[in-house]
Amino acid sequence: MRHRTVEELMTRGVVRARPDTPFKELVRLLSENDVTAVPVVDDLGRPMGVVSEADLLRKSADQSDPAGMIPVPNLEAWERAKAEGSRAEELMSAPAVCARPEWNVVEAARLMETQNVKRLPVVDEADRLLGIVSRGDLLRIFLRRDEAIREEIAGDVLRRTMGLGDADVSVDVRDGRVVLGGSVEYKGLIPVIEQLCRGVDGVVSVSGDVVCRTDDARRSAPDT
């Protein structure tokens, strides 16, 4: 069993900006390349921060309404600085929250969640930009074919990890939903199998009717 890595899912050939890239050039980069953010890199190609549409829109939000209908928002000092910025280094969200190419999907997703970011620049051992991985990239694992998921569960989870054969537990996968059937020797194996199946990339849910052939409690009880 293995999760897909960031290197397998990331976008290469990343559109990037320099610290002195002006506001209008940043808007052009986003528009012409159909992206919602660009990393800002230094002279060595190391990410310093990320400029997103949200960062750039603060300038528009800070403008007064000509009709006087909408009040100017009360911005915090850092938000005001961004709204008044004109270059990438003044507009970017920094420092850049980065991932490594060998990370798996779970590690990248957890970092996005804890840091509340939508994308992660991917860097090498010298912190140089290699690519970028987004939430959408991580969600691509749910486009895996049902047959590929079934083969991984049957081969890696059941046969190689749990030592079970096709005659013990059956696997059916439809639209990423795993349905298990059959029987195992002990009841305690059932939640273990289900948990391992949930950890397979592309699995949406796990259900089924696996029963035990032996009563664990009765087997472990002392003789009287």
mmCIF file of C-alpha atoms in Angstrom:
data_model
loop_
_atom_site.group_PDB
_atom_site.id
_atom_site.type_symbol
_atom_site.label_atom_id
_atom_site.label_comp_id
_atom_site.label_asym_id
_atom_site.label_seq_id
_atom_site.Cartn_x
_atom_site.Cartn_y
_atom_site.Cartn_z
ATOM 1 C CA MET A 1 0.000 0.000 0.000
ATOM 2 C CA ARG A 2 1.159 3.517 -0.737
ATOM 3 C CA HIS A 3 -0.398 6.928 -1.132
ATOM 4 C CA ARG A 4 0.287 8.917 -4.276
ATOM 5 C CA THR A 5 3.073 11.430 -3.822
ATOM 6 C CA VAL A 6 3.059 15.171 -4.313
ATOM 7 C CA GLU A 7 5.561 14.701 -7.152
ATOM 8 C CA GLU A 8 3.044 12.537 -9.029
ATOM 9 C CA LEU A 9 0.253 15.084 -8.644
ATOM 10 C CA MET A 10 1.945 18.489 -8.772
ATOM 11 C CA THR A 11 1.975 20.896 -11.719
ATOM 12 C CA ARG A 12 5.419 21.488 -13.191
ATOM 13 C CA GLY A 13 6.622 24.469 -15.200
ATOM 14 C CA VAL A 14 5.067 26.819 -12.671
ATOM 15 C CA VAL A 15 4.272 30.409 -13.626
ATOM 16 C CA ARG A 16 6.183 32.542 -11.151
ATOM 17 C CA ALA A 17 6.752 36.156 -10.208
ATOM 18 C CA ARG A 18 9.711 38.133 -8.943
ATOM 19 C CA PRO A 19 9.633 40.313 -5.807
ATOM 20 C CA ASP A 20 9.583 43.469 -7.947
ATOM 21 C CA THR A 21 6.874 42.272 -10.371
ATOM 22 C CA PRO A 22 4.345 45.136 -10.570
ATOM 23 C CA PHE A 23 0.652 44.828 -9.765
ATOM 24 C CA LYS A 24 -0.616 44.946 -13.354
ATOM 25 C CA GLU A 25 1.910 42.347 -14.472
ATOM 26 C CA LEU A 26 0.693 40.043 -11.698
ATOM 27 C CA VAL A 27 -2.884 40.446 -12.904
ATOM 28 C CA ARG A 28 -1.736 39.665 -16.451
ATOM 29 C CA LEU A 29 0.138 36.552 -15.303
ATOM 30 C CA LEU A 30 -2.945 35.176 -13.572
ATOM 31 C CA SER A 31 -5.251 35.983 -16.477
ATOM 32 C CA GLU A 32 -3.094 34.771 -19.360
ATOM 33 C CA ASN A 33 -2.113 31.539 -17.649
ATOM 34 C CA ASP A 34 -5.563 30.801 -16.210
ATOM 35 C CA VAL A 35 -4.265 30.388 -12.655
ATOM 36 C CA THR A 36 -5.467 31.856 -9.373
ATOM 37 C CA ALA A 37 -2.066 32.367 -7.722
ATOM 38 C CA VAL A 38 1.653 32.529 -8.483
ATOM 39 C CA PRO A 39 4.643 31.887 -6.207
ATOM 40 C CA VAL A 40 7.116 34.730 -5.763
ATOM 41 C CA VAL A 41 10.721 33.500 -5.968
ATOM 42 C CA ASP A 42 14.096 35.028 -5.149
ATOM 43 C CA ASP A 43 17.262 35.029 -7.301
ATOM 44 C CA LEU A 44 17.922 31.364 -6.448
ATOM 45 C CA GLY A 45 14.416 30.239 -7.350
ATOM 46 C CA ARG A 46 13.319 29.796 -3.731
ATOM 47 C CA PRO A 47 9.684 30.663 -2.913
ATOM 48 C CA MET A 48 9.336 33.769 -0.736
ATOM 49 C CA GLY A 49 5.558 33.895 -0.742
ATOM 50 C CA VAL A 50 2.466 33.481 -2.909
ATOM 51 C CA VAL A 51 0.353 36.158 -4.595
ATOM 52 C CA SER A 52 -3.262 35.089 -5.118
ATOM 53 C CA GLU A 53 -6.356 36.701 -6.568
ATOM 54 C CA ALA A 54 -7.494 37.352 -3.008
ATOM 55 C CA ASP A 55 -4.306 39.314 -2.315
ATOM 56 C CA LEU A 56 -4.811 41.448 -5.423
ATOM 57 C CA LEU A 57 -8.507 42.021 -4.806
ATOM 58 C CA ARG A 58 -7.728 43.813 -1.553
ATOM 59 C CA LYS A 59 -6.755 46.816 -3.678
ATOM 60 C CA SER A 60 -10.223 46.910 -5.241
ATOM 61 C CA ALA A 61 -11.945 46.333 -1.920
ATOM 62 C CA ASP A 62 -10.068 49.269 -0.422
ATOM 63 C CA GLN A 63 -11.409 51.705 -3.020
ATOM 64 C CA SER A 64 -14.308 53.952 -2.063
ATOM 65 C CA ASP A 65 -17.645 53.421 -3.767
ATOM 66 C CA PRO A 66 -18.280 56.344 -6.205
ATOM 67 C CA ALA A 67 -21.976 56.247 -5.334
ATOM 68 C CA GLY A 68 -21.240 56.296 -1.613
ATOM 69 C CA MET A 69 -23.465 53.271 -1.053
ATOM 70 C CA ILE A 70 -20.830 50.857 0.282
ATOM 71 C CA PRO A 71 -18.548 51.948 3.147
ATOM 72 C CA VAL A 72 -14.800 51.412 2.877
ATOM 73 C CA PRO A 73 -13.931 48.334 4.994
ATOM 74 C CA ASN A 74 -11.962 48.686 8.196
ATOM 75 C CA LEU A 75 -8.752 46.864 7.363
ATOM 76 C CA GLU A 76 -6.091 45.707 9.774
ATOM 77 C CA ALA A 77 -2.606 47.143 9.362
ATOM 78 C CA TRP A 78 -1.296 44.182 7.338
ATOM 79 C CA GLU A 79 -4.368 44.235 5.108
ATOM 80 C CA ARG A 80 -3.958 47.985 4.581
ATOM 81 C CA ALA A 81 -0.310 47.453 3.605
ATOM 82 C CA LYS A 82 -1.340 44.907 0.994
ATOM 83 C CA ALA A 83 -4.099 47.121 -0.342
ATOM 84 C CA GLU A 84 -1.585 49.918 -0.811
ATOM 85 C CA GLY A 85 1.135 47.652 -2.265
ATOM 86 C CA SER A 86 2.221 47.854 -5.897
ATOM 87 C CA ARG A 87 4.800 45.045 -6.185
ATOM 88 C CA ALA A 88 4.704 41.312 -5.556
ATOM 89 C CA GLU A 89 6.830 41.493 -2.405
ATOM 90 C CA GLU A 90 4.311 43.941 -0.902
ATOM 91 C CA LEU A 91 1.244 41.997 -1.998
ATOM 92 C CA MET A 92 2.223 38.383 -1.379
ATOM 93 C CA SER A 93 1.212 36.170 1.515
ATOM 94 C CA ALA A 94 4.458 35.231 3.240
ATOM 95 C CA PRO A 95 6.315 33.178 4.169
ATOM 96 C CA ALA A 96 5.478 30.555 1.556
ATOM 97 C CA VAL A 97 4.046 27.324 2.981
ATOM 98 C CA CYS A 98 5.826 24.617 0.982
ATOM 99 C CA ALA A 99 5.673 20.875 0.419
ATOM 100 C CA ARG A 100 8.299 18.324 -0.549
ATOM 101 C CA PRO A 101 7.908 16.089 -3.641
ATOM 102 C CA GLU A 102 8.166 12.848 -1.636
ATOM 103 C CA TRP A 103 5.256 13.751 0.639
ATOM 104 C CA ASN A 104 2.080 11.759 0.199
ATOM 105 C CA VAL A 105 -1.424 13.079 -0.339
ATOM 106 C CA VAL A 106 -2.305 12.864 3.353
ATOM 107 C CA GLU A 107 0.684 14.948 4.458
ATOM 108 C CA ALA A 108 0.004 17.654 1.865
ATOM 109 C CA ALA A 109 -3.723 17.778 2.635
ATOM 110 C CA ARG A 110 -3.102 18.085 6.375
ATOM 111 C CA LEU A 111 -0.664 20.962 5.856
ATOM 112 C CA MET A 112 -3.163 22.780 3.630
ATOM 113 C CA GLU A 113 -5.831 22.313 6.270
ATOM 114 C CA THR A 114 -3.752 23.443 9.253
ATOM 115 C CA GLN A 115 -2.271 26.427 7.397
ATOM 116 C CA ASN A 116 -5.572 27.300 5.675
ATOM 117 C CA VAL A 117 -4.011 27.541 2.203
ATOM 118 C CA LYS A 118 -5.314 26.348 -1.155
ATOM 119 C CA ARG A 119 -1.988 25.457 -2.748
ATOM 120 C CA LEU A 120 1.580 24.538 -1.808
ATOM 121 C CA PRO A 121 4.759 25.366 -3.739
ATOM 122 C CA VAL A 122 6.841 22.189 -3.972
ATOM 123 C CA VAL A 123 10.564 22.577 -3.281
ATOM 124 C CA ASP A 124 13.701 20.422 -3.440
ATOM 125 C CA GLU A 125 16.380 19.927 -0.789
ATOM 126 C CA ALA A 126 17.782 23.394 -1.520
ATOM 127 C CA ASP A 127 14.306 24.969 -1.228
ATOM 128 C CA ARG A 128 14.185 25.712 -4.973
ATOM 129 C CA LEU A 129 10.800 25.666 -6.663
ATOM 130 C CA LEU A 130 9.964 22.406 -8.467
ATOM 131 C CA GLY A 131 6.222 22.717 -8.934
ATOM 132 C CA ILE A 132 2.967 23.536 -7.193
ATOM 133 C CA VAL A 133 0.199 21.318 -5.839
ATOM 134 C CA SER A 134 -3.354 22.523 -5.292
ATOM 135 C CA ARG A 135 -6.474 21.218 -3.602
ATOM 136 C CA GLY A 136 -7.737 20.204 -7.030
ATOM 137 C CA ASP A 137 -4.582 18.171 -7.648
ATOM 138 C CA LEU A 138 -5.075 16.264 -4.396
ATOM 139 C CA LEU A 139 -8.697 15.572 -5.281
ATOM 140 C CA ARG A 140 -7.595 13.861 -8.496
ATOM 141 C CA ILE A 141 -7.010 10.680 -6.513
ATOM 142 C CA PHE A 142 -10.798 10.291 -6.431
ATOM 143 C CA LEU A 143 -10.753 9.931 -10.222
ATOM 144 C CA ARG A 144 -8.970 6.583 -9.928
ATOM 145 C CA ARG A 145 -10.681 3.748 -11.760
ATOM 146 C CA ASP A 146 -12.775 1.466 -9.581
ATOM 147 C CA GLU A 147 -10.871 -1.549 -10.884
ATOM 148 C CA ALA A 148 -7.531 -0.034 -9.821
ATOM 149 C CA ILE A 149 -8.918 0.571 -6.321
ATOM 150 C CA ARG A 150 -10.315 -2.951 -6.147
ATOM 151 C CA GLU A 151 -7.006 -4.466 -7.242
ATOM 152 C CA GLU A 152 -5.082 -2.490 -4.613
ATOM 153 C CA ILE A 153 -7.453 -3.529 -1.834
ATOM 154 C CA ALA A 154 -7.535 -7.180 -2.897
ATOM 155 C CA GLY A 155 -3.798 -7.427 -3.468
ATOM 156 C CA ASP A 156 -2.143 -5.042 -1.004
ATOM 157 C CA VAL A 157 -4.656 -4.837 1.842
ATOM 158 C CA LEU A 158 -6.249 -8.262 1.972
ATOM 159 C CA ARG A 159 -3.702 -10.637 0.484
ATOM 160 C CA ARG A 160 -0.277 -9.161 1.315
ATOM 161 C CA THR A 161 -1.079 -7.202 4.501
ATOM 162 C CA MET A 162 -3.817 -9.305 6.104
ATOM 163 C CA GLY A 163 -2.952 -12.702 4.599
ATOM 164 C CA LEU A 164 -6.507 -13.236 3.335
ATOM 165 C CA GLY A 165 -7.597 -14.837 0.070
ATOM 166 C CA ASP A 166 -10.437 -14.209 -2.356
ATOM 167 C CA ALA A 167 -12.383 -16.984 -0.655
ATOM 168 C CA ASP A 168 -12.245 -15.089 2.647
ATOM 169 C CA VAL A 169 -13.241 -11.522 1.778
ATOM 170 C CA SER A 170 -14.754 -10.215 -1.454
ATOM 171 C CA VAL A 171 -14.348 -6.650 -2.710
ATOM 172 C CA ASP A 172 -16.677 -4.653 -4.920
ATOM 173 C CA VAL A 173 -15.989 -1.006 -5.838
ATOM 174 C CA ARG A 174 -18.432 1.341 -7.520
ATOM 175 C CA ASP A 175 -17.765 5.073 -7.868
ATOM 176 C CA GLY A 176 -15.116 4.798 -5.155
ATOM 177 C CA ARG A 177 -17.502 3.160 -2.681
ATOM 178 C CA VAL A 178 -16.053 -0.091 -1.352
ATOM 179 C CA VAL A 179 -18.357 -2.946 -0.349
ATOM 180 C CA LEU A 180 -16.781 -5.880 1.495
ATOM 181 C CA GLY A 181 -18.249 -9.326 2.027
ATOM 182 C CA GLY A 182 -17.230 -12.724 3.379
ATOM 183 C CA SER A 183 -15.793 -13.844 6.683
ATOM 184 C CA VAL A 184 -12.623 -13.702 8.785
ATOM 185 C CA GLU A 185 -11.361 -15.805 11.660
ATOM 186 C CA TYR A 186 -11.696 -13.189 14.397
ATOM 187 C CA LYS A 187 -14.035 -10.234 14.896
ATOM 188 C CA GLY A 188 -11.183 -7.885 15.775
ATOM 189 C CA LEU A 189 -9.884 -8.111 12.202
ATOM 190 C CA ILE A 190 -12.975 -6.481 10.719
ATOM 191 C CA PRO A 191 -12.360 -2.850 11.851
ATOM 192 C CA VAL A 192 -8.673 -3.218 10.919
ATOM 193 C CA ILE A 193 -9.566 -4.239 7.375
ATOM 194 C CA GLU A 194 -12.084 -1.425 7.046
ATOM 195 C CA GLN A 195 -9.574 1.153 8.278
ATOM 196 C CA LEU A 196 -6.909 -0.038 5.861
ATOM 197 C CA CYS A 197 -9.391 0.141 2.990
ATOM 198 C CA ARG A 198 -10.284 3.733 3.881
ATOM 199 C CA GLY A 199 -6.607 4.600 3.580
ATOM 200 C CA VAL A 200 -6.432 3.569 -0.076
ATOM 201 C CA ASP A 201 -6.297 6.542 -2.449
ATOM 202 C CA GLY A 202 -9.614 7.112 -4.209
ATOM 203 C CA VAL A 203 -11.824 5.370 -1.636
ATOM 204 C CA VAL A 204 -14.938 7.389 -0.821
ATOM 205 C CA SER A 205 -16.558 5.041 1.706
ATOM 206 C CA VAL A 206 -16.311 1.501 3.064
ATOM 207 C CA SER A 207 -19.240 -0.713 3.993
ATOM 208 C CA GLY A 208 -20.282 -4.349 3.810
ATOM 209 C CA ASP A 209 -21.124 -7.433 5.768
ATOM 210 C CA VAL A 210 -17.952 -9.208 6.866
ATOM 211 C CA VAL A 211 -18.642 -11.691 9.648
ATOM 212 C CA CYS A 212 -16.329 -13.564 12.012
ATOM 213 C CA ARG A 213 -15.968 -17.320 12.193
ATOM 214 C CA THR A 214 -14.741 -17.298 15.810
ATOM 215 C CA ASP A 215 -16.048 -15.505 18.898
ATOM 216 C CA ASP A 216 -13.040 -13.488 20.150
ATOM 217 C CA ALA A 217 -14.485 -12.922 23.599
ATOM 218 C CA ARG A 218 -15.265 -16.590 24.143
ATOM 219 C CA ARG A 219 -11.853 -17.614 22.782
ATOM 220 C CA SER A 220 -9.957 -15.318 25.132
ATOM 221 C CA ALA A 221 -12.019 -16.016 28.258
ATOM 222 C CA PRO A 222 -10.228 -18.142 30.962
ATOM 223 C CA ASP A 223 -11.422 -21.661 31.573
ATOM 224 C CA THR A 224 -13.588 -22.138 34.660
#
